[in-house]
Coordinates of C-alpha atoms in Angstrom, one line a residue:
Chain C
X1084 CA -147.9 184.7 40.1
X1085 CA -147.9 186.7 36.9
X1086 CA -144.9 186.5 34.6
X1087 CA -142.1 184.1 34.9
X1088 CA -140.0 186.1 32.4
X1089 CA -140.0 189.7 33.5
X1090 CA -139.8 192.5 30.9
X1091 CA -136.3 193.4 31.9
X1092 CA -135.1 189.9 31.3
X1093 CA -134.2 189.1 34.9
X1094 CA -132.7 185.7 35.4
X1095 CA -134.8 185.1 38.6
X1096 CA -136.0 181.5 38.2
X1097 CA -133.6 180.2 35.6
X1098 CA -132.4 176.8 35.1
X1099 CA -135.4 174.5 34.9
X1100 CA -137.4 177.0 33.0
X1101 CA -134.5 178.0 30.8
X1102 CA -133.8 174.5 29.9
X1103 CA -137.5 174.1 29.1
X1104 CA -137.5 177.1 26.8
X1105 CA -135.4 175.5 24.1
X1106 CA -137.4 172.3 24.4
X1107 CA -140.6 174.3 23.9
X1108 CA -139.3 176.0 20.8
X1109 CA -138.4 172.7 19.3
X1110 CA -141.8 171.3 20.1
X1111 CA -143.5 174.3 18.6
X1112 CA -141.5 173.9 15.4
X1113 CA -142.4 170.2 15.2
X1114 CA -146.1 171.0 15.8
X1115 CA -145.9 173.3 12.9
X1116 CA -144.7 170.6 10.6
X1117 CA -147.6 168.5 11.8
X1118 CA -150.0 171.4 11.2
X1119 CA -148.8 171.8 7.6
X1120 CA -149.3 168.2 7.0
X1121 CA -152.8 168.3 8.5
X1122 CA -153.8 171.3 6.4
X1123 CA -152.7 169.5 3.2
X1124 CA -154.5 166.3 4.1
X1125 CA -157.7 168.2 5.0
X1126 CA -157.5 170.2 1.7
X1127 CA -157.1 167.0 -0.3
X1128 CA -159.8 165.2 1.5
X1129 CA -162.2 168.2 1.3
X1130 CA -161.7 168.7 -2.4
X1131 CA -161.4 165.1 -3.7
X1132 CA -163.4 163.1 -1.2
X1133 CA -166.1 165.5 -0.4
X1134 CA -166.0 167.4 -3.6
X1135 CA -166.0 170.8 -1.9
X1136 CA -164.8 173.3 -4.5
X1137 CA -162.5 176.1 -3.6
X1138 CA -159.2 177.3 -5.0
X1139 CA -156.6 175.0 -3.5
X1140 CA -153.5 176.7 -4.9
X1141 CA -153.5 179.6 -2.3
X1142 CA -153.7 177.0 0.4
X1143 CA -150.6 175.2 -0.8
X1144 CA -148.8 178.4 -1.3
X1145 CA -149.5 179.3 2.3
X1146 CA -148.3 175.9 3.4
X1147 CA -145.1 176.6 1.6
X1148 CA -144.8 179.9 3.4
X1149 CA -145.3 178.3 6.8
X1150 CA -142.8 175.6 5.9
X1151 CA -140.2 178.3 5.0
X1152 CA -140.4 180.3 8.1
X1153 CA -140.6 177.1 10.2
X1154 CA -137.3 176.0 8.6
X1155 CA -135.8 179.3 9.3
X1156 CA -136.7 179.1 13.0
X1157 CA -135.5 175.5 13.1
X1158 CA -132.0 176.7 12.1
X1159 CA -132.1 179.7 14.4
X1160 CA -133.1 177.5 17.3
X1161 CA -130.3 175.1 16.6
X1162 CA -127.8 177.9 16.6
X1163 CA -129.2 179.2 19.9
X1164 CA -128.5 176.0 21.7
X1165 CA -124.8 176.7 21.5
X1166 CA -125.0 180.2 23.0
X1167 CA -124.6 181.7 26.5
X1168 CA -127.5 181.1 28.9
X1169 CA -128.5 184.8 29.1
X1170 CA -128.6 185.2 25.4
X1171 CA -130.6 182.0 25.1
X1172 CA -133.4 183.2 27.3
X1173 CA -133.8 186.5 25.6
X1174 CA -133.5 185.2 22.1
X1175 CA -135.8 182.3 22.8
X1176 CA -138.4 184.7 24.1
X1177 CA -138.1 186.8 21.0
X1178 CA -138.5 183.8 18.8
X1179 CA -141.5 182.6 20.6
X1180 CA -143.3 185.9 20.3
X1181 CA -142.4 186.3 16.6
X1182 CA -143.5 182.8 15.8
X1183 CA -146.8 183.3 17.6
X1184 CA -147.7 186.5 15.9
X1185 CA -146.7 185.1 12.5
X1186 CA -148.8 182.1 13.1
X1187 CA -151.8 184.2 14.0
X1188 CA -151.4 186.2 10.8
X1189 CA -150.9 183.1 8.6
X1190 CA -153.8 181.4 10.2
X1191 CA -156.1 184.3 9.4
X1192 CA -154.8 184.3 5.9
X1193 CA -155.4 180.6 5.6
X1194 CA -158.9 181.0 7.0
X1195 CA -159.7 183.6 4.4
X1196 CA -158.7 181.2 1.6
X1197 CA -160.7 178.4 3.1
X1198 CA -164.0 180.0 3.4
X1199 CA -163.7 182.4 6.4
X1200 CA -166.8 182.2 8.5
X1201 CA -168.0 179.1 6.6
X1202 CA -165.1 177.0 7.7
X1203 CA -165.9 175.0 10.9
X1204 CA -162.2 174.8 11.4
X1205 CA -162.4 178.5 12.4
X1206 CA -162.5 177.1 16.0
X1207 CA -159.0 175.7 15.6
X1208 CA -157.8 179.1 16.7
X1209 CA -158.3 177.6 20.1
X1210 CA -155.5 175.1 19.6
X1211 CA -153.2 178.0 18.6
X1212 CA -154.0 180.1 21.6
X1213 CA -153.8 177.2 24.0
X1214 CA -150.5 176.1 22.7
X1215 CA -149.2 179.6 23.3
X1216 CA -150.6 179.4 26.9
X1217 CA -148.3 176.5 27.6
X1218 CA -145.2 178.3 26.3
X1219 CA -145.7 181.9 27.0
X1220 CA -146.3 183.9 30.2
X1221 CA -149.8 184.5 31.2
X1222 CA -150.1 188.1 30.2
X1223 CA -148.7 187.6 26.8
X1224 CA -151.2 184.7 26.3
X1225 CA -154.1 187.0 26.9
X1226 CA -152.6 189.6 24.6
X1227 CA -152.1 187.0 21.9
X1228 CA -155.6 185.6 22.3
X1229 CA -157.0 189.1 21.9
X1230 CA -154.8 189.7 18.9
X1231 CA -156.1 186.5 17.3
X1232 CA -159.7 187.3 18.0
X1233 CA -159.2 190.8 16.5
X1234 CA -157.7 189.3 13.4
X1235 CA -160.6 186.9 12.9
X1236 CA -163.2 189.5 13.6
X1237 CA -161.3 191.8 11.2
X1238 CA -161.3 189.2 8.5
X1239 CA -165.0 188.3 8.9
X1240 CA -166.1 191.9 8.9
X1241 CA -163.8 192.8 6.0
X1242 CA -165.5 190.1 4.0
X1243 CA -168.9 191.2 5.2
X1244 CA -168.4 194.8 4.2
X1245 CA -166.9 193.7 0.9
X1246 CA -163.5 195.2 1.5
X1247 CA -162.0 191.9 0.5
X1248 CA -163.6 189.2 -1.6
X1249 CA -165.0 186.1 0.1
X1250 CA -163.9 182.6 -0.9
X1251 CA -166.8 180.2 -1.0
X1252 CA -166.6 176.5 -0.1
X1253 CA -168.6 175.2 -3.0
X1254 CA -170.8 172.3 -2.3
X1255 CA -170.5 172.8 1.4
X1256 CA -172.1 176.0 2.4
X1257 CA -174.5 178.3 0.5
X1258 CA -172.5 181.3 -0.9
X1259 CA -174.3 184.0 1.0
X1260 CA -174.1 182.6 4.5
X1261 CA -171.1 184.8 5.2
X1262 CA -173.4 187.8 5.0
X1263 CA -175.7 186.5 7.7
X1264 CA -175.1 188.9 10.6
X1265 CA -176.7 186.7 13.2
X1266 CA -174.5 183.9 12.1
X1267 CA -171.4 186.1 12.2
X1268 CA -172.1 187.3 15.7
X1269 CA -172.9 183.8 17.0
X1270 CA -169.8 182.2 15.6
X1271 CA -167.5 185.1 16.7
X1272 CA -169.0 185.2 20.2
X1273 CA -168.7 181.4 20.6
X1274 CA -165.2 181.5 19.3
X1275 CA -164.1 184.3 21.7
X1276 CA -165.8 182.7 24.7
X1277 CA -164.2 179.4 24.0
X1278 CA -160.8 181.0 23.4
X1279 CA -160.7 183.0 26.6
X1280 CA -162.2 180.3 28.7
X1281 CA -159.8 177.6 27.6
X1282 CA -156.9 180.0 27.8
X1283 CA -157.9 180.8 31.3
X1284 CA -157.9 177.2 32.3
X1285 CA -154.7 176.4 30.5
X1286 CA -152.8 179.4 32.0
X1287 CA -154.1 178.5 35.5
X1288 CA -152.9 174.9 35.2
X1289 CA -149.5 176.0 33.7
X1290 CA -149.2 178.7 36.4
X1291 CA -149.8 176.1 39.1
X1292 CA -147.3 173.7 37.6
X1293 CA -144.6 176.4 37.4
X1294 CA -145.3 177.3 41.0
X1295 CA -145.0 173.8 42.1
X1296 CA -141.8 173.4 40.2
X1297 CA -140.3 176.4 41.9
X1298 CA -141.4 175.1 45.3
X1299 CA -139.7 171.8 44.6
X1300 CA -136.4 173.5 43.6
X1301 CA -136.6 175.7 46.7
X1302 CA -137.3 172.6 48.9
X1303 CA -134.4 170.7 47.3
X1304 CA -132.1 173.6 48.0
X1305 CA -133.3 173.8 51.6
X1306 CA -132.8 170.0 52.0
X1307 CA -129.3 170.2 50.6
X1308 CA -128.4 173.0 53.0
X1309 CA -129.8 171.0 55.9
X1310 CA -127.9 168.0 54.8
X1311 CA -124.6 170.0 54.5
X1312 CA -125.1 171.3 58.0
X1313 CA -125.8 167.9 59.4
X1314 CA -122.7 166.5 57.8
X1315 CA -120.7 169.3 59.3
X1316 CA -122.1 168.5 62.7
X1317 CA -121.5 164.8 62.3
X1318 CA -117.9 165.3 61.2
X1319 CA -117.2 167.6 64.1
X1320 CA -118.7 164.9 66.4
X1321 CA -116.6 162.2 64.8
X1322 CA -113.4 164.3 65.3
X1323 CA -114.4 164.7 68.9
X1324 CA -115.0 161.0 69.3
X1325 CA -111.7 160.1 67.7
X1326 CA -110.0 162.5 70.0
X1327 CA -111.8 161.2 73.1
X1328 CA -110.8 157.6 72.1
X1329 CA -107.2 158.6 71.9
X1330 CA -107.4 160.2 75.3
X1331 CA -109.0 157.1 76.6
X1332 CA -106.3 154.8 75.2
X1333 CA -103.7 156.9 76.8
X1334 CA -105.6 156.9 80.1
X1335 CA -105.7 153.1 79.8
X1336 CA -102.0 152.9 79.5
X1337 CA -101.6 154.8 82.7
X1338 CA -104.2 152.6 84.3
X1339 CA -102.4 149.5 83.1
X1340 CA -99.1 150.7 84.5
X1341 CA -100.7 151.5 87.9
X1342 CA -102.5 148.2 88.1
X1343 CA -99.4 146.2 87.1
X1344 CA -96.7 147.9 89.2
X1345 CA -97.9 146.7 92.6
X1346 CA -98.6 143.2 91.3
X1347 CA -95.1 143.1 89.8
X1348 CA -93.6 144.3 93.0
X1349 CA -95.6 141.7 95.0
X1350 CA -94.4 138.9 92.8
X1351 CA -90.8 140.1 93.2
X1352 CA -91.2 140.2 97.0
X1353 CA -92.6 136.6 97.0
X1354 CA -89.8 135.5 94.7
X1355 CA -87.3 137.0 97.0
X1356 CA -88.6 134.9 99.9
X1357 CA -88.8 131.8 97.7
X1358 CA -85.2 132.3 96.6
X1359 CA -84.2 131.9 100.2
X1360 CA -82.9 135.4 100.8
X1361 CA -84.9 135.7 104.0
X1362 CA -83.9 132.3 105.3
X1363 CA -85.2 128.7 105.2
X1364 CA -88.7 128.2 104.2
X1365 CA -90.8 125.1 104.6
X1366 CA -92.2 123.1 101.6
X1367 CA -95.7 124.2 102.7
X1368 CA -94.7 127.9 102.7
X1369 CA -93.0 127.4 99.3
X1370 CA -96.1 125.8 97.9
X1371 CA -98.4 128.6 99.0
X1372 CA -96.1 131.3 97.8
X1373 CA -96.0 129.6 94.3
X1374 CA -99.7 129.6 94.2
X1375 CA -99.7 133.3 95.1
X1376 CA -97.3 134.0 92.3
X1377 CA -99.4 132.0 89.8
X1378 CA -102.5 133.9 90.7
X1379 CA -100.7 137.2 90.3
X1380 CA -99.4 135.9 86.9
X1381 CA -103.0 135.3 85.8
X1382 CA -104.1 138.7 86.9
X1383 CA -101.2 140.4 85.1
X1384 CA -102.1 138.6 81.9
X1385 CA -105.7 139.5 82.2
X1386 CA -104.8 143.2 82.7
X1387 CA -102.5 143.1 79.7
X1388 CA -105.1 141.4 77.6
X1389 CA -107.9 143.7 78.7
X1390 CA -105.9 146.8 77.9
X1391 CA -104.8 145.4 74.6
X1392 CA -108.3 145.3 73.2
X1393 CA -109.1 149.0 73.2
X1394 CA -105.6 149.7 72.0
X1395 CA -106.0 147.4 69.0
X1396 CA -109.4 148.8 68.2
X1397 CA -108.0 152.3 68.3
X1398 CA -105.7 151.4 65.5
X1399 CA -102.5 150.8 67.4
X1400 CA -101.7 147.7 65.4
X1401 CA -101.9 149.6 62.1
X1402 CA -99.5 152.2 63.4
X1403 CA -96.9 149.5 64.1
X1404 CA -97.1 147.8 60.7
X1405 CA -94.1 147.8 58.4
X1406 CA -92.5 145.4 55.9
X1407 CA -91.1 142.4 57.7
X1408 CA -89.9 138.9 56.9
X1409 CA -92.4 136.4 58.1
X1410 CA -89.8 133.6 58.7
X1411 CA -87.9 135.7 61.2
X1412 CA -91.0 136.4 63.3
X1413 CA -92.0 132.7 63.4
X1414 CA -88.5 131.7 64.4
X1415 CA -88.5 134.2 67.2
X1416 CA -91.8 132.9 68.5
X1417 CA -90.6 129.3 68.4
X1418 CA -87.6 130.2 70.5
X1419 CA -89.7 130.8 73.5
X1420 CA -92.0 127.9 73.0
X1421 CA -89.4 125.2 72.4
X1422 CA -88.8 124.6 76.1
X1423 CA -92.5 124.6 76.9
X1424 CA -93.1 121.9 74.4
X1425 CA -90.1 119.8 75.7
X1426 CA -91.5 120.1 79.2
X1427 CA -94.6 118.3 78.1
X1428 CA -92.7 115.8 76.0
X1429 CA -94.2 117.1 72.8
X1430 CA -92.5 117.6 69.5
X1431 CA -92.6 121.1 68.1
X1432 CA -92.1 121.1 64.3
X1433 CA -91.7 124.1 62.1
X1434 CA -92.1 124.2 58.3
X1435 CA -91.1 127.4 56.6
X1436 CA -91.1 128.1 52.8
X1437 CA -87.8 128.6 51.2
X1438 CA -88.8 131.9 49.7
X1439 CA -88.6 134.7 52.2
X1440 CA -92.1 136.1 52.3
X1441 CA -92.4 139.7 53.1
X1442 CA -95.6 140.9 54.8
X1443 CA -96.7 144.3 55.9
X1444 CA -97.3 143.7 59.5
X1445 CA -96.5 144.5 63.1
X1446 CA -93.8 142.0 64.1
X1447 CA -94.6 142.0 67.8
X1448 CA -98.3 141.5 67.2
X1449 CA -97.8 138.7 64.8
X1450 CA -95.5 137.1 67.3
X1451 CA -98.2 137.5 69.9
X1452 CA -100.7 135.6 67.7
X1453 CA -98.3 132.8 66.7
X1454 CA -97.3 132.4 70.4
X1455 CA -100.9 132.4 71.4
X1456 CA -101.9 129.7 68.9
X1457 CA -98.9 127.6 69.5
X1458 CA -99.0 127.7 73.3
X1459 CA -102.7 126.8 73.1
X1460 CA -101.9 123.8 71.0
X1461 CA -99.1 122.8 73.4
X1462 CA -101.3 123.2 76.4
X1463 CA -104.2 121.2 75.0
X1464 CA -102.1 118.3 73.6
X1465 CA -101.2 115.4 75.8
X1466 CA -98.7 113.8 73.4
X1467 CA -97.7 114.0 69.9
X1468 CA -96.8 116.8 67.6
X1469 CA -97.5 120.5 67.3
X1470 CA -96.7 121.7 63.7
X1471 CA -96.3 125.3 62.7
X1472 CA -96.4 125.6 58.9
X1473 CA -96.1 128.7 56.8
X1474 CA -96.8 128.8 53.0
X1475 CA -96.9 131.4 50.3
X1476 CA -99.8 132.0 47.9
X1477 CA -100.2 134.4 45.1
X1478 CA -101.5 137.3 47.1
X1479 CA -101.2 136.2 50.7
X1480 CA -99.3 134.0 53.1
X1481 CA -100.8 131.3 55.2
X1482 CA -99.8 130.1 58.6
X1483 CA -101.2 126.9 60.1
X1484 CA -100.8 125.6 63.6
X1485 CA -101.8 121.9 63.8
X1486 CA -101.8 119.7 66.8
X1487 CA -102.7 116.1 67.8
X1488 CA -104.4 117.3 71.0
X1489 CA -107.8 117.0 72.6
X1490 CA -109.5 119.0 69.8
X1491 CA -112.5 121.3 69.9
X1492 CA -116.1 120.2 70.4
X1493 CA -118.2 121.1 67.3
X1494 CA -120.5 123.2 69.4
X1495 CA -117.6 125.3 70.5
X1496 CA -116.1 125.9 67.1
X1497 CA -118.3 128.8 66.0
X1498 CA -117.8 130.6 69.4
X1499 CA -114.1 130.1 69.7
X1500 CA -113.0 133.6 68.9
X1501 CA -115.5 135.3 71.2
X1502 CA -114.4 137.5 74.1
X1503 CA -113.9 135.5 77.3
X1504 CA -115.0 132.2 75.6
X1505 CA -113.5 129.2 77.3
X1506 CA -113.8 125.7 75.8
X1507 CA -116.2 123.3 77.3
X1508 CA -113.7 120.5 77.4
X1509 CA -110.9 122.3 79.3
X1510 CA -110.4 123.4 82.9
X1511 CA -110.7 127.1 83.6
X1512 CA -107.2 128.0 82.4
X1513 CA -106.5 131.4 80.8
X1514 CA -108.6 134.5 80.4
X1515 CA -110.5 133.5 77.3
X1516 CA -109.2 136.6 75.6
X1517 CA -106.2 135.1 73.7
X1518 CA -108.1 134.0 70.6
X1519 CA -110.3 137.1 70.4
X1520 CA -107.3 139.3 70.6
X1521 CA -105.5 137.2 68.0
X1522 CA -108.6 137.6 65.8
X1523 CA -108.6 141.4 66.2
X1524 CA -104.9 141.5 65.4
X1525 CA -105.2 139.4 62.2
X1526 CA -108.2 141.3 61.0
X1527 CA -106.4 144.6 61.6
X1528 CA -103.8 143.3 59.2
X1529 CA -106.5 142.6 56.6
X1530 CA -106.2 138.8 57.1
X1531 CA -108.5 136.0 58.2
X1532 CA -108.3 133.5 61.0
X1533 CA -110.3 130.4 61.5
X1534 CA -110.2 127.0 63.3
X1535 CA -110.9 123.4 62.2
X1536 CA -111.3 120.4 64.5
X1537 CA -110.4 117.7 63.9
X1538 CA -107.5 118.8 61.8
X1539 CA -108.0 117.5 58.2
X1540 CA -104.4 116.3 58.0
X1541 CA -104.4 114.1 61.1
X1542 CA -108.1 113.4 61.8
X1543 CA -107.7 114.5 65.3
X1544 CA -106.7 117.5 67.4
X1545 CA -107.2 121.0 66.0
X1546 CA -105.9 123.2 63.2
X1547 CA -105.8 127.0 63.4
X1548 CA -105.1 128.9 60.2
X1549 CA -104.6 132.6 59.5
X1550 CA -103.8 134.5 56.4
X1551 CA -102.0 137.8 55.8
X1552 CA -101.8 139.9 52.7
X1553 CA -98.3 139.9 51.2
X1554 CA -96.4 143.2 51.2
X1555 CA -97.3 145.3 48.2
X1556 CA -100.7 143.7 47.7
X1557 CA -103.6 145.9 48.4
X1558 CA -105.3 144.9 51.6
X1559 CA -108.6 143.2 50.7
X1560 CA -110.4 140.0 51.4
X1561 CA -108.9 137.1 49.5
X1562 CA -110.3 133.6 48.7
X1563 CA -108.2 130.6 49.4
X1564 CA -105.8 130.0 46.5
X1565 CA -103.4 127.2 45.6
X1566 CA -100.4 127.2 47.9
X1567 CA -96.9 126.2 47.2
X1568 CA -94.3 125.5 49.8
Chain B
X913 CA -62.8 145.0 89.0
X914 CA -60.5 146.0 91.8
X915 CA -62.7 146.1 94.8
X916 CA -66.4 145.1 95.0
X917 CA -68.3 146.0 91.9
X918 CA -70.5 149.0 92.3
X919 CA -74.0 148.7 91.0
X920 CA -76.5 151.6 90.7
X921 CA -80.2 150.7 90.9
X922 CA -82.6 153.2 89.5
X923 CA -86.3 152.3 90.0
X924 CA -89.2 154.2 91.5
X925 CA -90.8 151.2 93.3
X926 CA -89.3 151.0 96.7
X927 CA -90.2 147.3 97.2
X928 CA -88.5 146.3 94.0
X929 CA -85.5 148.2 95.0
X930 CA -85.4 146.5 98.4
X931 CA -85.6 143.1 96.7
X932 CA -83.0 143.8 94.2
X933 CA -80.7 145.4 96.7
X934 CA -81.0 142.4 99.1
X935 CA -80.3 140.0 96.3
X936 CA -77.2 141.9 95.0
X937 CA -75.8 142.7 98.4
X938 CA -75.9 139.0 99.3
X939 CA -73.4 138.5 96.5
X940 CA -71.2 141.1 98.0
X941 CA -71.8 143.8 95.5
X942 CA -71.9 147.4 96.6
X943 CA -75.3 148.8 95.8
X944 CA -76.4 152.4 95.4
X945 CA -80.0 153.3 94.9
X946 CA -81.9 156.1 93.3
X947 CA -85.7 156.4 93.0
X948 CA -86.0 158.6 89.9
X949 CA -84.0 159.5 86.9
X950 CA -82.7 162.8 88.2
X951 CA -81.4 161.3 91.4
X952 CA -80.0 158.5 89.3
X953 CA -78.0 160.9 87.2
X954 CA -76.6 162.7 90.1
X955 CA -75.5 159.5 91.9
X956 CA -74.1 158.1 88.8
X957 CA -71.9 161.1 88.3
X958 CA -70.8 161.0 91.9
X959 CA -70.3 157.3 92.4
X960 CA -69.2 156.1 89.0
X961 CA -70.9 152.6 89.1
X962 CA -69.7 149.6 87.1
X963 CA -73.2 148.7 86.1
X964 CA -76.6 150.5 86.1
X965 CA -79.8 148.6 86.5
X966 CA -82.5 150.9 85.1
X967 CA -86.3 150.8 85.1
X968 CA -87.4 152.2 81.8
X969 CA -91.0 153.0 82.9
X970 CA -90.5 155.5 85.6
X971 CA -92.9 158.4 85.3
X972 CA -90.7 161.1 86.7
X973 CA -87.6 161.8 84.6
X974 CA -88.3 158.5 83.0
X975 CA -85.8 155.9 82.1
X976 CA -85.3 156.9 78.5
X977 CA -84.5 160.4 79.4
X978 CA -82.1 159.2 82.0
X979 CA -80.3 156.9 79.7
X980 CA -80.1 159.6 77.0
X981 CA -78.4 162.0 79.4
X982 CA -76.3 159.3 80.8
X983 CA -74.8 158.5 77.5
X984 CA -73.9 162.2 77.0
X985 CA -71.9 162.2 80.1
X986 CA -68.3 161.3 79.0
X987 CA -67.3 159.6 82.2
X988 CA -70.4 157.4 82.1
X989 CA -70.7 156.7 78.4
X990 CA -69.1 153.3 78.6
X991 CA -71.0 151.9 81.6
X992 CA -73.3 149.1 80.7
X993 CA -77.0 149.5 81.4
X994 CA -79.3 146.7 82.2
X995 CA -82.9 147.8 81.5
X996 CA -85.9 146.6 83.4
X997 CA -88.8 146.5 81.0
X998 CA -92.5 146.3 81.8
X999 CA -94.6 143.2 81.9
X1000 CA -96.1 143.6 78.5
X1001 CA -93.5 145.6 76.7
X1002 CA -90.8 142.9 76.7
X1003 CA -91.3 142.1 73.0
X1004 CA -91.4 145.6 72.3
X1005 CA -90.3 148.7 71.4
X1006 CA -87.0 149.3 69.8
X1007 CA -84.9 150.9 72.4
X1008 CA -84.0 154.4 71.4
X1009 CA -80.8 154.4 73.2
X1010 CA -78.0 152.0 73.8
X1011 CA -79.1 149.6 76.4
X1012 CA -76.8 146.7 76.6
X1013 CA -79.3 144.2 77.8
X1014 CA -82.8 143.9 79.3
X1015 CA -84.7 141.8 81.7
X1016 CA -88.4 141.9 82.0
X1017 CA -90.5 142.3 85.1
X1018 CA -91.5 140.6 87.2
X1019 CA -88.0 140.0 88.3
X1020 CA -86.9 136.9 90.1
X1021 CA -84.1 138.0 92.3
X1022 CA -82.0 135.0 91.4
X1023 CA -82.4 135.8 87.7
X1024 CA -81.3 139.3 88.3
X1025 CA -78.1 138.3 90.1
X1026 CA -77.3 135.8 87.4
X1027 CA -77.7 138.4 84.7
X1028 CA -75.6 141.0 86.6
X1029 CA -72.8 138.4 87.0
X1030 CA -72.9 137.6 83.3
X1031 CA -72.8 141.2 82.5
X1032 CA -69.9 142.2 84.7
X1033 CA -67.9 139.2 83.4
X1034 CA -68.5 140.3 79.9
X1035 CA -67.4 143.9 80.5
X1036 CA -64.4 142.7 82.5
X1037 CA -63.2 140.5 79.6
X1038 CA -63.8 143.3 77.2
X1039 CA -61.7 145.6 79.4

């Protein structure tokens, strides 16, 4: 892989490399500040510490020149950062090449004034060419290296042939060493070999890094594409599933109706006989027919409950929700249960807050839950009171159903709301679905439901509590707050 | 009510119809039956009943459609309708049309008769 920046300026592999361009320019400029500093320090150390004598003024002047054009490039680069991407790349390239050539020339000039061939720092050209290897495309780097080598060779030979005067590092090297041809050849060959070898290594490494970078980008793009396709597939599947569920719920409604109709008809037929329309019936016959009716009742309830669950899970409850007054719902539920309580000789008490709390809920479903909890309490209480109490908090309302009944064994408490769970201390009454359905309904409303036994207020029986968010409050989990009412 | 009150039963379940008819006829009401909404409409127009007992959940020309059409018929607009609702829908749905009363299945024949009597008395007193 040869050049990452093609001659025509094609924006083939842009963003990561383009972003890196400006960074490199900045680094280059900073390096140059460091270089100036190093040159000055070296000069001071050489002349004062080691007492090597050579004219230091030219060196400082050269440093000033480097500083000047470094400053210039600093500003140009700063301006470049605000430009259009295309412009940035081409300008940055131009700046790089210019700087690099300028540096080579200045280095050579500096070398001349610091002893030429005598200066062991002649080998520092390597740093220059390798730095370029990191920033420039491979071909350019070799061109630059060759240019640098030609400049050095030119300088050394020019001094050899006397075209330009030689500056001697007094006290360091004997003044005629620069005329030693064997030495000239040795140093230049060593320098060139070192330069090309290290440049080769550097460009190989850089080339590899760039290749890897491009691979990573390509891989990332491929992954993103894959991911997008997968997402599409999944959403299509989800849409299909939602659709299928809707069909299923509709199917269930038909199933429910078809299961219930014959049962309902059978009950009516039995009732017809029981009501005497077909003539006298004996007590024995009456009793058996009542049993039949009860069994059918149980089955009808089971069917309704079973079909309720998928309906609730498919979001039916949410669709029925609107702003309603809690007190009305509770009163409605109590109407039906009053007689049930009286039959068992129990007192049914209702405590409602004075404020008319509004909740966002399905009236019929709430009534279902309240009826379920209250009738459970009535059924499992031999004597005493069943209390239904509603209170209003800051963000939610709380409804409690407390009884003085047989309570719930502690082992059963955690499993109470499971499907088909029936208490261990009761006869096999009911389907075991009432509480699990109530839980589903309350949770669909964004509320919580739980049970305590014995009830903290009375020390016996049980207490069922559920909360509902108030209308206008965002549906979220709420912690128990202080309650008024 | 000059002669025997006439009651129209509309329900697709033949057994239920038999039960309801038996119970109502034992109270000397005249009973006309229909097994779907279409039939119900025709018989209603022909016989002009004093009360209609209607099953809302019939699949063919279901109860709602029947009642809707029923109300549009000028001669039948004032006739009271007693709706039979399903087992689990009794707490339900707001009725989209004017049903005067409802009773939920399963129906005890005695309860039906009582309801019908109440109803007819009410309409009689209202004139």
